Amino acid sequence: MKITEAAKIKIVELMEANKKIMPEHIFFLRITADTDADNNLKQQTYFDYETRSNDRLLRFKDFDLRIDEESYPHLKHATLEYYDEENKTGFFLDNPEFHGHSGENVI
């Protein structure tokens, strides 16, 4: 799992905002993924503060990323990107293993 520099900067910015709203919690980024009956990948990316026993922990300089064990095989080669452009704004998960799912706004 990779995260671009632009995405890292925006994640830290958003996490700082969450800390101001809920200072009693330590937030991290969570990404989950699963396939449906048609083998379409369904992905969710959100800030969380509750850990799970089957989490894989990936540490970055200013934040942690947790991916549950079932989701990890679907996400291990993915890249989380952030764009702030006229035609494309937000977080997108580029996943080469599931074509057609890159460019999906995930946060």
PDB file of C-alpha atoms in Angstrom:
ATOM      1  CA  MET A   1       0.000   0.000   0.000  1.00  0.00           C
ATOM      2  CA  LYS A   2       1.387   3.347  -1.055  1.00  0.00           C
ATOM      3  CA  ILE A   3       0.255   6.863  -0.245  1.00  0.00           C
ATOM      4  CA  THR A   4       1.376   9.826  -2.342  1.00  0.00           C
ATOM      5  CA  GLU A   5       2.910  12.889  -0.687  1.00  0.00           C
ATOM      6  CA  ALA A   6      -0.109  15.029  -1.599  1.00  0.00           C
ATOM      7  CA  ALA A   7      -2.415  12.479   0.051  1.00  0.00           C
ATOM      8  CA  LYS A   8      -0.210  12.300   3.166  1.00  0.00           C
ATOM      9  CA  ILE A   9      -0.356  16.078   3.586  1.00  0.00           C
ATOM     10  CA  LYS A  10      -4.152  16.150   3.238  1.00  0.00           C
ATOM     11  CA  ILE A  11      -4.611  13.174   5.585  1.00  0.00           C
ATOM     12  CA  VAL A  12      -2.603  14.927   8.305  1.00  0.00           C
ATOM     13  CA  GLU A  13      -4.617  18.120   7.771  1.00  0.00           C
ATOM     14  CA  LEU A  14      -7.936  16.267   8.112  1.00  0.00           C
ATOM     15  CA  MET A  15      -6.749  14.241  11.095  1.00  0.00           C
ATOM     16  CA  GLU A  16      -5.772  17.449  12.899  1.00  0.00           C
ATOM     17  CA  ALA A  17      -9.301  18.747  12.334  1.00  0.00           C
ATOM     18  CA  ASN A  18     -10.729  15.501  13.786  1.00  0.00           C
ATOM     19  CA  LYS A  19      -8.492  15.859  16.847  1.00  0.00           C
ATOM     20  CA  LYS A  20     -10.005  19.279  17.537  1.00  0.00           C
ATOM     21  CA  ILE A  21     -13.532  17.859  17.378  1.00  0.00           C
ATOM     22  CA  MET A  22     -12.807  14.676  19.369  1.00  0.00           C
ATOM     23  CA  PRO A  23      -9.582  15.253  21.318  1.00  0.00           C
ATOM     24  CA  GLU A  24     -10.113  12.204  23.520  1.00  0.00           C
ATOM     25  CA  HIS A  25      -9.477   9.821  20.584  1.00  0.00           C
ATOM     26  CA  ILE A  26      -6.327   8.891  18.678  1.00  0.00           C
ATOM     27  CA  PHE A  27      -7.321   8.709  15.029  1.00  0.00           C
ATOM     28  CA  PHE A  28      -5.807   6.693  12.208  1.00  0.00           C
ATOM     29  CA  LEU A  29      -6.721   6.058   8.589  1.00  0.00           C
ATOM     30  CA  ARG A  30      -8.599   2.822   7.852  1.00  0.00           C
ATOM     31  CA  ILE A  31      -9.107   1.284   4.414  1.00  0.00           C
ATOM     32  CA  THR A  32     -11.318  -1.750   3.847  1.00  0.00           C
ATOM     33  CA  ALA A  33     -12.002  -3.695   0.656  1.00  0.00           C
ATOM     34  CA  ASP A  34     -14.106  -6.655  -0.352  1.00  0.00           C
ATOM     35  CA  THR A  35     -15.468  -8.126  -3.555  1.00  0.00           C
ATOM     36  CA  ASP A  36     -19.141  -8.656  -4.286  1.00  0.00           C
ATOM     37  CA  ALA A  37     -20.743 -11.572  -6.139  1.00  0.00           C
ATOM     38  CA  ASP A  38     -19.710 -10.051  -9.502  1.00  0.00           C
ATOM     39  CA  ASN A  39     -16.076  -9.645  -8.343  1.00  0.00           C
ATOM     40  CA  ASN A  40     -16.439  -5.855  -8.155  1.00  0.00           C
ATOM     41  CA  LEU A  41     -14.184  -4.344  -5.518  1.00  0.00           C
ATOM     42  CA  LYS A  42     -15.942  -2.268  -2.866  1.00  0.00           C
ATOM     43  CA  GLN A  43     -13.569   0.010  -0.966  1.00  0.00           C
ATOM     44  CA  GLN A  44     -14.050   2.268   2.035  1.00  0.00           C
ATOM     45  CA  THR A  45     -11.582   4.793   3.417  1.00  0.00           C
ATOM     46  CA  TYR A  46     -12.257   6.665   6.624  1.00  0.00           C
ATOM     47  CA  PHE A  47     -10.782   7.925   9.882  1.00  0.00           C
ATOM     48  CA  ASP A  48     -11.225   5.586  12.809  1.00  0.00           C
ATOM     49  CA  TYR A  49     -10.100   5.309  16.414  1.00  0.00           C
ATOM     50  CA  GLU A  50     -11.145   1.730  17.216  1.00  0.00           C
ATOM     51  CA  THR A  51      -8.563  -0.961  16.539  1.00  0.00           C
ATOM     52  CA  ARG A  52      -9.387  -4.555  15.579  1.00  0.00           C
ATOM     53  CA  SER A  53      -7.500  -7.683  16.476  1.00  0.00           C
ATOM     54  CA  ASN A  54      -6.921  -8.559  12.799  1.00  0.00           C
ATOM     55  CA  ASP A  55      -5.585  -5.138  11.737  1.00  0.00           C
ATOM     56  CA  ARG A  56      -2.396  -4.792   9.760  1.00  0.00           C
ATOM     57  CA  LEU A  57      -0.650  -1.665  10.932  1.00  0.00           C
ATOM     58  CA  LEU A  58       1.289   0.467   8.453  1.00  0.00           C
ATOM     59  CA  ARG A  59       3.109   3.370  10.049  1.00  0.00           C
ATOM     60  CA  PHE A  60       3.793   6.581   8.182  1.00  0.00           C
ATOM     61  CA  LYS A  61       5.665   9.598   9.526  1.00  0.00           C
ATOM     62  CA  ASP A  62       2.639  11.519  10.850  1.00  0.00           C
ATOM     63  CA  PHE A  63      -0.155   8.924  10.956  1.00  0.00           C
ATOM     64  CA  ASP A  64      -0.985   5.237  11.006  1.00  0.00           C
ATOM     65  CA  LEU A  65      -2.948   3.252   8.453  1.00  0.00           C
ATOM     66  CA  ARG A  66      -4.847   0.115   9.462  1.00  0.00           C
ATOM     67  CA  ILE A  67      -6.126  -2.498   7.029  1.00  0.00           C
ATOM     68  CA  ASP A  68      -7.950  -5.580   8.243  1.00  0.00           C
ATOM     69  CA  GLU A  69      -6.490  -8.953   7.299  1.00  0.00           C
ATOM     70  CA  GLU A  70      -9.294  -9.777   4.827  1.00  0.00           C
ATOM     71  CA  SER A  71      -8.889  -6.475   2.962  1.00  0.00           C
ATOM     72  CA  TYR A  72      -5.111  -6.490   2.766  1.00  0.00           C
ATOM     73  CA  PRO A  73      -4.762  -8.848  -0.253  1.00  0.00           C
ATOM     74  CA  HIS A  74      -7.037  -6.519  -2.241  1.00  0.00           C
ATOM     75  CA  LEU A  75      -5.089  -3.384  -1.267  1.00  0.00           C
ATOM     76  CA  LYS A  76      -1.435  -4.368  -0.979  1.00  0.00           C
ATOM     77  CA  HIS A  77      -0.567  -2.934  -4.424  1.00  0.00           C
ATOM     78  CA  ALA A  78      -2.937   0.048  -4.303  1.00  0.00           C
ATOM     79  CA  THR A  79      -1.961   3.713  -4.108  1.00  0.00           C
ATOM     80  CA  LEU A  80      -3.993   6.351  -2.281  1.00  0.00           C
ATOM     81  CA  GLU A  81      -3.751   9.683  -4.111  1.00  0.00           C
ATOM     82  CA  TYR A  82      -5.096  13.172  -3.491  1.00  0.00           C
ATOM     83  CA  TYR A  83      -5.926  15.665  -6.232  1.00  0.00           C
ATOM     84  CA  ASP A  84      -6.924  19.300  -5.983  1.00  0.00           C
ATOM     85  CA  GLU A  85      -7.493  20.165  -9.614  1.00  0.00           C
ATOM     86  CA  GLU A  86     -10.291  21.747 -11.606  1.00  0.00           C
ATOM     87  CA  ASN A  87     -11.592  18.433 -12.991  1.00  0.00           C
ATOM     88  CA  LYS A  88     -10.520  16.114 -10.179  1.00  0.00           C
ATOM     89  CA  THR A  89     -10.680  16.840  -6.459  1.00  0.00           C
ATOM     90  CA  GLY A  90     -10.434  14.480  -3.521  1.00  0.00           C
ATOM     91  CA  PHE A  91      -8.918  11.160  -2.552  1.00  0.00           C
ATOM     92  CA  PHE A  92      -8.719   8.360  -5.089  1.00  0.00           C
ATOM     93  CA  LEU A  93      -7.571   4.789  -4.693  1.00  0.00           C
ATOM     94  CA  ASP A  94      -5.624   3.528  -7.680  1.00  0.00           C
ATOM     95  CA  ASN A  95      -5.657  -0.239  -7.572  1.00  0.00           C
ATOM     96  CA  PRO A  96      -3.920  -1.998 -10.490  1.00  0.00           C
ATOM     97  CA  GLU A  97      -5.348  -5.372  -9.484  1.00  0.00           C
ATOM     98  CA  PHE A  98      -8.923  -4.185  -9.994  1.00  0.00           C
ATOM     99  CA  HIS A  99      -9.111  -2.214 -13.218  1.00  0.00           C
ATOM    100  CA  GLY A 100     -11.996   0.190 -13.426  1.00  0.00           C
ATOM    101  CA  HIS A 101     -11.761   1.110  -9.761  1.00  0.00           C
ATOM    102  CA  SER A 102      -9.012   3.688 -10.019  1.00  0.00           C
ATOM    103  CA  GLY A 103     -10.274   7.232  -9.844  1.00  0.00           C
ATOM    104  CA  GLU A 104     -12.918   6.345  -7.307  1.00  0.00           C
ATOM    105  CA  ASN A 105     -13.341   9.130  -4.755  1.00  0.00           C
ATOM    106  CA  VAL A 106     -12.887   7.346  -1.465  1.00  0.00           C
ATOM    107  CA  ILE A 107     -12.930   9.926   1.358  1.00  0.00           C
TER     108      ILE A 107
END
